Amino acid sequence: MRILIVEDDINLNRQLADALKEAGYVVDTAFDGEEGHFLGDTEPYDAIILDIGLPEMDGITVLEKWRGAGRATPVLILTARDRWSDKVAGIDAGADDYVAKPFHVEEVLARIRALIRRAAGHASSEIICGPVRLDTKSSKATVNGKPLKLTSHEYRLLAYLMHHKGEVVSRTELVEHMYDQDFDRDSNTIEVFVGRLRKKMGVDLIETVRGLGYRIQAPTNAN
Ligand code: CA
């Protein structure tokens, strides 16, 4: 899962980025509205954290432009505590949720998890696929109740497939959601990660759909 943070307060931006990376997300950061708008317009994110008070272009304008261009990425806006009008303007502009400053980073993490889950059509924080359970809250997975020891890349891969279970996900899409914009991307590595993940899971749930990509699906006799 890949997140964009648009926040001009350098310390706050870094604090959010660190917490999200710690929780297993890939993070891109922008420090003004123009840069943020450009990234959100050109890169595929699973969710965006957008400050309202930004240099170059304010957050409301950034959001209106994305929505005007048909971009449906879930957006969480950050507002100043005393500016209730920002929340109204933000929600009217197409924000999915908001957090008022100052906030606890944990609250932002919880809201981001919920936005990503809901966008993928999952109501609970645990996503289940046959014997595999993904706990989006603790960023941990189990198979038949046994914890999986995954590297950060393996976790990102599994998390993305699980959020889109039953759907074919292309290698390109996986690459775009597993690495940040600065990473030297090579879609061949995905195959390696899929191989490792299959081995660690020990159950044959990740299907290779020739020429198209991968799909995680519960065995038909299981549900
Ligand atoms: Ca600001």
PDB file of C-alpha atoms and ligand atoms in Angstrom:
ATOM      1  CA  MET A   1       0.000   0.000   0.000  1.00  0.00           C
ATOM      2  CA  ARG A   2       1.413   3.311  -1.072  1.00  0.00           C
ATOM      3  CA  ILE A   3       0.658   6.623   0.621  1.00  0.00           C
ATOM      4  CA  LEU A   4       1.324  10.239  -0.347  1.00  0.00           C
ATOM      5  CA  ILE A   5       1.828  12.828   2.397  1.00  0.00           C
ATOM      6  CA  VAL A   6       1.385  16.478   1.396  1.00  0.00           C
ATOM      7  CA  GLU A   7       2.413  18.583   4.398  1.00  0.00           C
ATOM      8  CA  ASP A   8       4.679  21.639   4.469  1.00  0.00           C
ATOM      9  CA  ASP A   9       5.632  21.254   8.138  1.00  0.00           C
ATOM     10  CA  ILE A  10       8.848  19.289   7.652  1.00  0.00           C
ATOM     11  CA  ASN A  11       8.848  17.739  11.122  1.00  0.00           C
ATOM     12  CA  LEU A  12       5.216  16.697  10.943  1.00  0.00           C
ATOM     13  CA  ASN A  13       5.703  15.318   7.440  1.00  0.00           C
ATOM     14  CA  ARG A  14       8.649  13.243   8.624  1.00  0.00           C
ATOM     15  CA  GLN A  15       6.826  12.082  11.750  1.00  0.00           C
ATOM     16  CA  LEU A  16       3.902  10.819   9.661  1.00  0.00           C
ATOM     17  CA  ALA A  17       6.192   9.247   7.060  1.00  0.00           C
ATOM     18  CA  ASP A  18       8.183   7.391   9.736  1.00  0.00           C
ATOM     19  CA  ALA A  19       5.052   6.063  11.428  1.00  0.00           C
ATOM     20  CA  LEU A  20       3.535   4.910   8.129  1.00  0.00           C
ATOM     21  CA  LYS A  21       6.763   3.223   7.001  1.00  0.00           C
ATOM     22  CA  GLU A  22       6.978   1.539  10.387  1.00  0.00           C
ATOM     23  CA  ALA A  23       3.451   0.214   9.791  1.00  0.00           C
ATOM     24  CA  GLY A  24       4.504  -1.318   6.454  1.00  0.00           C
ATOM     25  CA  TYR A  25       3.421   1.330   3.954  1.00  0.00           C
ATOM     26  CA  VAL A  26       5.435   2.792   1.105  1.00  0.00           C
ATOM     27  CA  VAL A  27       5.504   6.572   1.430  1.00  0.00           C
ATOM     28  CA  ASP A  28       6.081   9.500  -0.932  1.00  0.00           C
ATOM     29  CA  THR A  29       6.234  13.001   0.474  1.00  0.00           C
ATOM     30  CA  ALA A  30       5.513  16.466  -0.910  1.00  0.00           C
ATOM     31  CA  PHE A  31       6.002  19.790   0.861  1.00  0.00           C
ATOM     32  CA  ASP A  32       3.863  22.183  -1.153  1.00  0.00           C
ATOM     33  CA  GLY A  33       0.559  22.086  -2.980  1.00  0.00           C
ATOM     34  CA  GLU A  34       1.924  22.073  -6.519  1.00  0.00           C
ATOM     35  CA  GLU A  35       4.293  19.171  -5.952  1.00  0.00           C
ATOM     36  CA  GLY A  36       1.584  17.322  -4.050  1.00  0.00           C
ATOM     37  CA  HIS A  37      -0.965  17.900  -6.783  1.00  0.00           C
ATOM     38  CA  PHE A  38       1.449  16.688  -9.438  1.00  0.00           C
ATOM     39  CA  LEU A  39       2.293  13.464  -7.569  1.00  0.00           C
ATOM     40  CA  GLY A  40      -1.342  12.713  -6.753  1.00  0.00           C
ATOM     41  CA  ASP A  41      -2.224  13.336 -10.383  1.00  0.00           C
ATOM     42  CA  THR A  42       0.461  11.107 -11.877  1.00  0.00           C
ATOM     43  CA  GLU A  43       1.187   8.318  -9.362  1.00  0.00           C
ATOM     44  CA  PRO A  44      -1.217   5.662  -8.120  1.00  0.00           C
ATOM     45  CA  TYR A  45      -1.697   5.954  -4.349  1.00  0.00           C
ATOM     46  CA  ASP A  46      -3.856   3.869  -2.058  1.00  0.00           C
ATOM     47  CA  ALA A  47      -4.501   6.913   0.137  1.00  0.00           C
ATOM     48  CA  ILE A  48      -3.353  10.519   0.464  1.00  0.00           C
ATOM     49  CA  ILE A  49      -2.814  12.660   3.572  1.00  0.00           C
ATOM     50  CA  LEU A  50      -3.342  16.275   2.570  1.00  0.00           C
ATOM     51  CA  ASP A  51      -2.724  19.349   4.683  1.00  0.00           C
ATOM     52  CA  ILE A  52      -5.085  22.254   3.978  1.00  0.00           C
ATOM     53  CA  GLY A  53      -2.698  25.148   4.620  1.00  0.00           C
ATOM     54  CA  LEU A  54       0.008  24.669   1.987  1.00  0.00           C
ATOM     55  CA  PRO A  55       2.336  26.985   0.042  1.00  0.00           C
ATOM     56  CA  GLU A  56       2.020  27.317  -3.781  1.00  0.00           C
ATOM     57  CA  MET A  57      -1.480  25.791  -3.907  1.00  0.00           C
ATOM     58  CA  ASP A  58      -3.806  25.302  -0.917  1.00  0.00           C
ATOM     59  CA  GLY A  59      -5.078  21.844  -0.025  1.00  0.00           C
ATOM     60  CA  ILE A  60      -8.690  22.541  -0.974  1.00  0.00           C
ATOM     61  CA  THR A  61      -7.648  23.590  -4.492  1.00  0.00           C
ATOM     62  CA  VAL A  62      -5.389  20.525  -4.805  1.00  0.00           C
ATOM     63  CA  LEU A  63      -8.271  18.269  -3.804  1.00  0.00           C
ATOM     64  CA  GLU A  64     -10.755  19.986  -6.121  1.00  0.00           C
ATOM     65  CA  LYS A  65      -8.351  19.546  -9.024  1.00  0.00           C
ATOM     66  CA  TRP A  66      -7.882  15.832  -8.328  1.00  0.00           C
ATOM     67  CA  ARG A  67     -11.600  15.233  -7.998  1.00  0.00           C
ATOM     68  CA  GLY A  68     -12.297  17.367 -11.062  1.00  0.00           C
ATOM     69  CA  ALA A  69      -9.930  15.130 -13.026  1.00  0.00           C
ATOM     70  CA  GLY A  70     -11.781  12.050 -11.806  1.00  0.00           C
ATOM     71  CA  ARG A  71      -9.179  10.869  -9.293  1.00  0.00           C
ATOM     72  CA  ALA A  72     -10.994   8.859  -6.625  1.00  0.00           C
ATOM     73  CA  THR A  73      -8.046   8.076  -4.300  1.00  0.00           C
ATOM     74  CA  PRO A  74      -9.145   8.210  -0.627  1.00  0.00           C
ATOM     75  CA  VAL A  75      -8.003  11.523   0.888  1.00  0.00           C
ATOM     76  CA  LEU A  76      -7.583  12.358   4.567  1.00  0.00           C
ATOM     77  CA  ILE A  77      -7.243  16.090   5.167  1.00  0.00           C
ATOM     78  CA  LEU A  78      -5.350  17.703   8.034  1.00  0.00           C
ATOM     79  CA  THR A  79      -7.026  20.818   9.371  1.00  0.00           C
ATOM     80  CA  ALA A  80      -6.196  23.398  12.021  1.00  0.00           C
ATOM     81  CA  ARG A  81      -8.195  22.797  15.204  1.00  0.00           C
ATOM     82  CA  ASP A  82     -10.020  26.133  15.200  1.00  0.00           C
ATOM     83  CA  ARG A  83     -10.821  26.142  11.480  1.00  0.00           C
ATOM     84  CA  TRP A  84     -14.122  24.251  11.324  1.00  0.00           C
ATOM     85  CA  SER A  85     -14.785  25.901   7.962  1.00  0.00           C
ATOM     86  CA  ASP A  86     -11.765  24.042   6.535  1.00  0.00           C
ATOM     87  CA  LYS A  87     -13.381  20.714   7.422  1.00  0.00           C
ATOM     88  CA  VAL A  88     -16.598  21.696   5.676  1.00  0.00           C
ATOM     89  CA  ALA A  89     -14.749  23.002   2.612  1.00  0.00           C
ATOM     90  CA  GLY A  90     -12.526  19.903   2.562  1.00  0.00           C
ATOM     91  CA  ILE A  91     -15.407  17.459   2.756  1.00  0.00           C
ATOM     92  CA  ASP A  92     -17.323  19.419   0.128  1.00  0.00           C
ATOM     93  CA  ALA A  93     -14.229  19.294  -2.091  1.00  0.00           C
ATOM     94  CA  GLY A  94     -14.203  15.509  -1.853  1.00  0.00           C
ATOM     95  CA  ALA A  95     -12.207  14.578   1.265  1.00  0.00           C
ATOM     96  CA  ASP A  96     -13.082  11.173   2.722  1.00  0.00           C
ATOM     97  CA  ASP A  97     -12.094  12.003   6.281  1.00  0.00           C
ATOM     98  CA  TYR A  98     -10.253  14.607   8.331  1.00  0.00           C
ATOM     99  CA  VAL A  99      -8.054  14.907  11.406  1.00  0.00           C
ATOM    100  CA  ALA A 100      -7.649  18.198  13.264  1.00  0.00           C
ATOM    101  CA  LYS A 101      -4.207  19.341  14.412  1.00  0.00           C
ATOM    102  CA  PRO A 102      -2.668  18.638  16.819  1.00  0.00           C
ATOM    103  CA  PHE A 103      -3.342  14.925  16.529  1.00  0.00           C
ATOM    104  CA  HIS A 104      -1.935  11.643  17.704  1.00  0.00           C
ATOM    105  CA  VAL A 105      -0.177   9.837  14.869  1.00  0.00           C
ATOM    106  CA  GLU A 106      -2.020   6.666  15.924  1.00  0.00           C
ATOM    107  CA  GLU A 107      -5.306   8.323  15.012  1.00  0.00           C
ATOM    108  CA  VAL A 108      -4.050   9.172  11.537  1.00  0.00           C
ATOM    109  CA  LEU A 109      -2.844   5.576  11.096  1.00  0.00           C
ATOM    110  CA  ALA A 110      -6.223   4.184  12.154  1.00  0.00           C
ATOM    111  CA  ARG A 111      -8.102   6.486   9.789  1.00  0.00           C
ATOM    112  CA  ILE A 112      -5.773   5.637   6.899  1.00  0.00           C
ATOM    113  CA  ARG A 113      -6.253   1.916   7.511  1.00  0.00           C
ATOM    114  CA  ALA A 114     -10.004   2.415   7.493  1.00  0.00           C
ATOM    115  CA  LEU A 115      -9.948   4.493   4.280  1.00  0.00           C
ATOM    116  CA  ILE A 116      -7.868   1.901   2.431  1.00  0.00           C
ATOM    117  CA  ARG A 117     -10.018  -0.956   3.689  1.00  0.00           C
ATOM    118  CA  ARG A 118     -13.268   0.721   2.769  1.00  0.00           C
ATOM    119  CA  ALA A 119     -11.953   1.667  -0.679  1.00  0.00           C
ATOM    120  CA  ALA A 120     -11.233  -2.032  -1.250  1.00  0.00           C
ATOM    121  CA  GLY A 121     -14.651  -3.015   0.113  1.00  0.00           C
ATOM    122  CA  HIS A 122     -13.557  -4.502   3.451  1.00  0.00           C
ATOM    123  CA  ALA A 123     -15.474  -3.480   6.560  1.00  0.00           C
ATOM    124  CA  SER A 124     -13.263  -5.024   9.248  1.00  0.00           C
ATOM    125  CA  SER A 125      -9.589  -4.508  10.079  1.00  0.00           C
ATOM    126  CA  GLU A 126      -8.904  -8.186   9.433  1.00  0.00           C
ATOM    127  CA  ILE A 127      -9.002  -9.500   5.874  1.00  0.00           C
ATOM    128  CA  ILE A 128      -9.518 -13.234   5.533  1.00  0.00           C
ATOM    129  CA  CYS A 129      -8.815 -15.434   2.534  1.00  0.00           C
ATOM    130  CA  GLY A 130      -9.250 -19.134   3.299  1.00  0.00           C
ATOM    131  CA  PRO A 131      -6.574 -20.033   5.881  1.00  0.00           C
ATOM    132  CA  VAL A 132      -4.819 -16.668   5.517  1.00  0.00           C
ATOM    133  CA  ARG A 133      -5.618 -13.768   7.846  1.00  0.00           C
ATOM    134  CA  LEU A 134      -4.179 -10.305   7.414  1.00  0.00           C
ATOM    135  CA  ASP A 135      -4.413  -8.028  10.431  1.00  0.00           C
ATOM    136  CA  THR A 136      -4.138  -4.536   8.963  1.00  0.00           C
ATOM    137  CA  LYS A 137      -3.905  -3.075  12.468  1.00  0.00           C
ATOM    138  CA  SER A 138      -0.768  -4.921  13.542  1.00  0.00           C
ATOM    139  CA  SER A 139       0.542  -5.405   9.959  1.00  0.00           C
ATOM    140  CA  LYS A 140       0.809  -9.130  10.614  1.00  0.00           C
ATOM    141  CA  ALA A 141      -0.457 -12.189   8.825  1.00  0.00           C
ATOM    142  CA  THR A 142      -1.171 -15.773   9.840  1.00  0.00           C
ATOM    143  CA  VAL A 143      -1.803 -19.012   7.961  1.00  0.00           C
ATOM    144  CA  ASN A 144      -3.998 -21.514   9.802  1.00  0.00           C
ATOM    145  CA  GLY A 145      -3.367 -19.452  12.946  1.00  0.00           C
ATOM    146  CA  LYS A 146       0.404 -19.648  12.593  1.00  0.00           C
ATOM    147  CA  PRO A 147       2.221 -16.285  12.312  1.00  0.00           C
ATOM    148  CA  LEU A 148       3.999 -15.610   9.021  1.00  0.00           C
ATOM    149  CA  LYS A 149       7.444 -14.071   9.271  1.00  0.00           C
ATOM    150  CA  LEU A 150       7.538 -11.685   6.348  1.00  0.00           C
ATOM    151  CA  THR A 151      10.002  -9.091   5.145  1.00  0.00           C
ATOM    152  CA  SER A 152       8.571  -5.635   4.485  1.00  0.00           C
ATOM    153  CA  HIS A 153       8.365  -6.346   0.745  1.00  0.00           C
ATOM    154  CA  GLU A 154       6.659  -9.666   1.265  1.00  0.00           C
ATOM    155  CA  TYR A 155       4.177  -8.052   3.644  1.00  0.00           C
ATOM    156  CA  ARG A 156       3.385  -5.263   1.164  1.00  0.00           C
ATOM    157  CA  LEU A 157       2.851  -7.810  -1.579  1.00  0.00           C
ATOM    158  CA  LEU A 158       0.551  -9.945   0.538  1.00  0.00           C
ATOM    159  CA  ALA A 159      -1.325  -6.899   1.875  1.00  0.00           C
ATOM    160  CA  TYR A 160      -1.966  -5.568  -1.628  1.00  0.00           C
ATOM    161  CA  LEU A 161      -3.158  -8.926  -2.933  1.00  0.00           C
ATOM    162  CA  MET A 162      -5.351  -9.468   0.138  1.00  0.00           C
ATOM    163  CA  HIS A 163      -6.974  -6.040  -0.173  1.00  0.00           C
ATOM    164  CA  HIS A 164      -7.771  -7.023  -3.772  1.00  0.00           C
ATOM    165  CA  LYS A 165      -8.520 -10.681  -3.159  1.00  0.00           C
ATOM    166  CA  GLY A 166     -10.311 -12.408  -5.987  1.00  0.00           C
ATOM    167  CA  GLU A 167      -9.023  -9.820  -8.478  1.00  0.00           C
ATOM    168  CA  VAL A 168      -6.172 -10.226 -10.935  1.00  0.00           C
ATOM    169  CA  VAL A 169      -3.436  -7.735 -10.056  1.00  0.00           C
ATOM    170  CA  SER A 170      -0.807  -7.009 -12.687  1.00  0.00           C
ATOM    171  CA  ARG A 171       2.910  -6.935 -11.953  1.00  0.00           C
ATOM    172  CA  THR A 172       3.034  -3.276 -12.911  1.00  0.00           C
ATOM    173  CA  GLU A 173       0.285  -2.472 -10.436  1.00  0.00           C
ATOM    174  CA  LEU A 174       2.119  -4.383  -7.710  1.00  0.00           C
ATOM    175  CA  VAL A 175       5.345  -2.545  -8.455  1.00  0.00           C
ATOM    176  CA  GLU A 176       3.543   0.806  -8.346  1.00  0.00           C
ATOM    177  CA  HIS A 177       2.008   0.066  -4.952  1.00  0.00           C
ATOM    178  CA  MET A 178       5.028  -1.600  -3.344  1.00  0.00           C
ATOM    179  CA  TYR A 179       7.743   0.944  -4.071  1.00  0.00           C
ATOM    180  CA  ASP A 180       8.072   4.689  -3.635  1.00  0.00           C
ATOM    181  CA  GLN A 181       8.740   7.004  -6.569  1.00  0.00           C
ATOM    182  CA  ASP A 182      12.502   7.066  -6.035  1.00  0.00           C
ATOM    183  CA  PHE A 183      12.918   3.315  -6.088  1.00  0.00           C
ATOM    184  CA  ASP A 184      14.585   1.698  -9.082  1.00  0.00           C
ATOM    185  CA  ARG A 185      11.634  -0.455 -10.076  1.00  0.00           C
ATOM    186  CA  ASP A 186      11.969  -3.794 -11.724  1.00  0.00           C
ATOM    187  CA  SER A 187       8.821  -5.839 -12.181  1.00  0.00           C
ATOM    188  CA  ASN A 188      10.888  -9.040 -12.420  1.00  0.00           C
ATOM    189  CA  THR A 189      11.546  -8.833  -8.696  1.00  0.00           C
ATOM    190  CA  ILE A 190       7.816  -9.286  -8.100  1.00  0.00           C
ATOM    191  CA  GLU A 191       8.081 -12.842  -9.332  1.00  0.00           C
ATOM    192  CA  VAL A 192      10.825 -13.503  -6.808  1.00  0.00           C
ATOM    193  CA  PHE A 193       8.734 -12.062  -3.974  1.00  0.00           C
ATOM    194  CA  VAL A 194       5.698 -14.072  -5.027  1.00  0.00           C
ATOM    195  CA  GLY A 195       7.839 -17.226  -4.999  1.00  0.00           C
ATOM    196  CA  ARG A 196       9.114 -16.498  -1.497  1.00  0.00           C
ATOM    197  CA  LEU A 197       5.689 -15.611  -0.222  1.00  0.00           C
ATOM    198  CA  ARG A 198       4.174 -18.833  -1.586  1.00  0.00           C
ATOM    199  CA  LYS A 199       6.930 -20.826   0.078  1.00  0.00           C
ATOM    200  CA  LYS A 200       6.451 -19.123   3.445  1.00  0.00           C
ATOM    201  CA  MET A 201       2.672 -19.476   3.289  1.00  0.00           C
ATOM    202  CA  GLY A 202       2.902 -23.150   2.471  1.00  0.00           C
ATOM    203  CA  VAL A 203      -0.598 -23.044   0.962  1.00  0.00           C
ATOM    204  CA  ASP A 204      -1.260 -22.606  -2.719  1.00  0.00           C
ATOM    205  CA  LEU A 205      -3.476 -19.528  -2.775  1.00  0.00           C
ATOM    206  CA  ILE A 206      -1.593 -17.151  -5.052  1.00  0.00           C
ATOM    207  CA  GLU A 207      -2.418 -18.020  -8.596  1.00  0.00           C
ATOM    208  CA  THR A 208      -0.361 -16.876 -11.578  1.00  0.00           C
ATOM    209  CA  VAL A 209      -2.695 -15.664 -14.282  1.00  0.00           C
ATOM    210  CA  ARG A 210      -0.599 -16.013 -17.381  1.00  0.00           C
ATOM    211  CA  GLY A 211       0.162 -12.743 -19.112  1.00  0.00           C
ATOM    212  CA  LEU A 212      -1.981 -10.783 -16.652  1.00  0.00           C
ATOM    213  CA  GLY A 213      -0.592 -11.060 -13.148  1.00  0.00           C
ATOM    214  CA  TYR A 214      -1.511 -12.659  -9.851  1.00  0.00           C
ATOM    215  CA  ARG A 215      -4.635 -13.366  -7.870  1.00  0.00           C
ATOM    216  CA  ILE A 216      -5.129 -14.497  -4.300  1.00  0.00           C
ATOM    217  CA  GLN A 217      -8.248 -16.521  -3.804  1.00  0.00           C
ATOM    218  CA  ALA A 218      -9.615 -18.863  -1.150  1.00  0.00           C
ATOM    219  CA  PRO A 219      -9.867 -22.504  -2.250  1.00  0.00           C
ATOM    220  CA  THR A 220     -13.358 -23.075  -3.677  1.00  0.00           C
ATOM    221  CA  ASN A 221     -14.175 -25.745  -1.106  1.00  0.00           C
ATOM    222  CA  ALA A 222     -13.235 -23.422   1.777  1.00  0.00           C
ATOM    223  CA  ASN A 223     -15.790 -20.695   1.162  1.00  0.00           C
TER     224      ASN A 223
HETATM  225 CA    CA B   1       0.500  23.674   6.682  1.00  0.00          CA
END
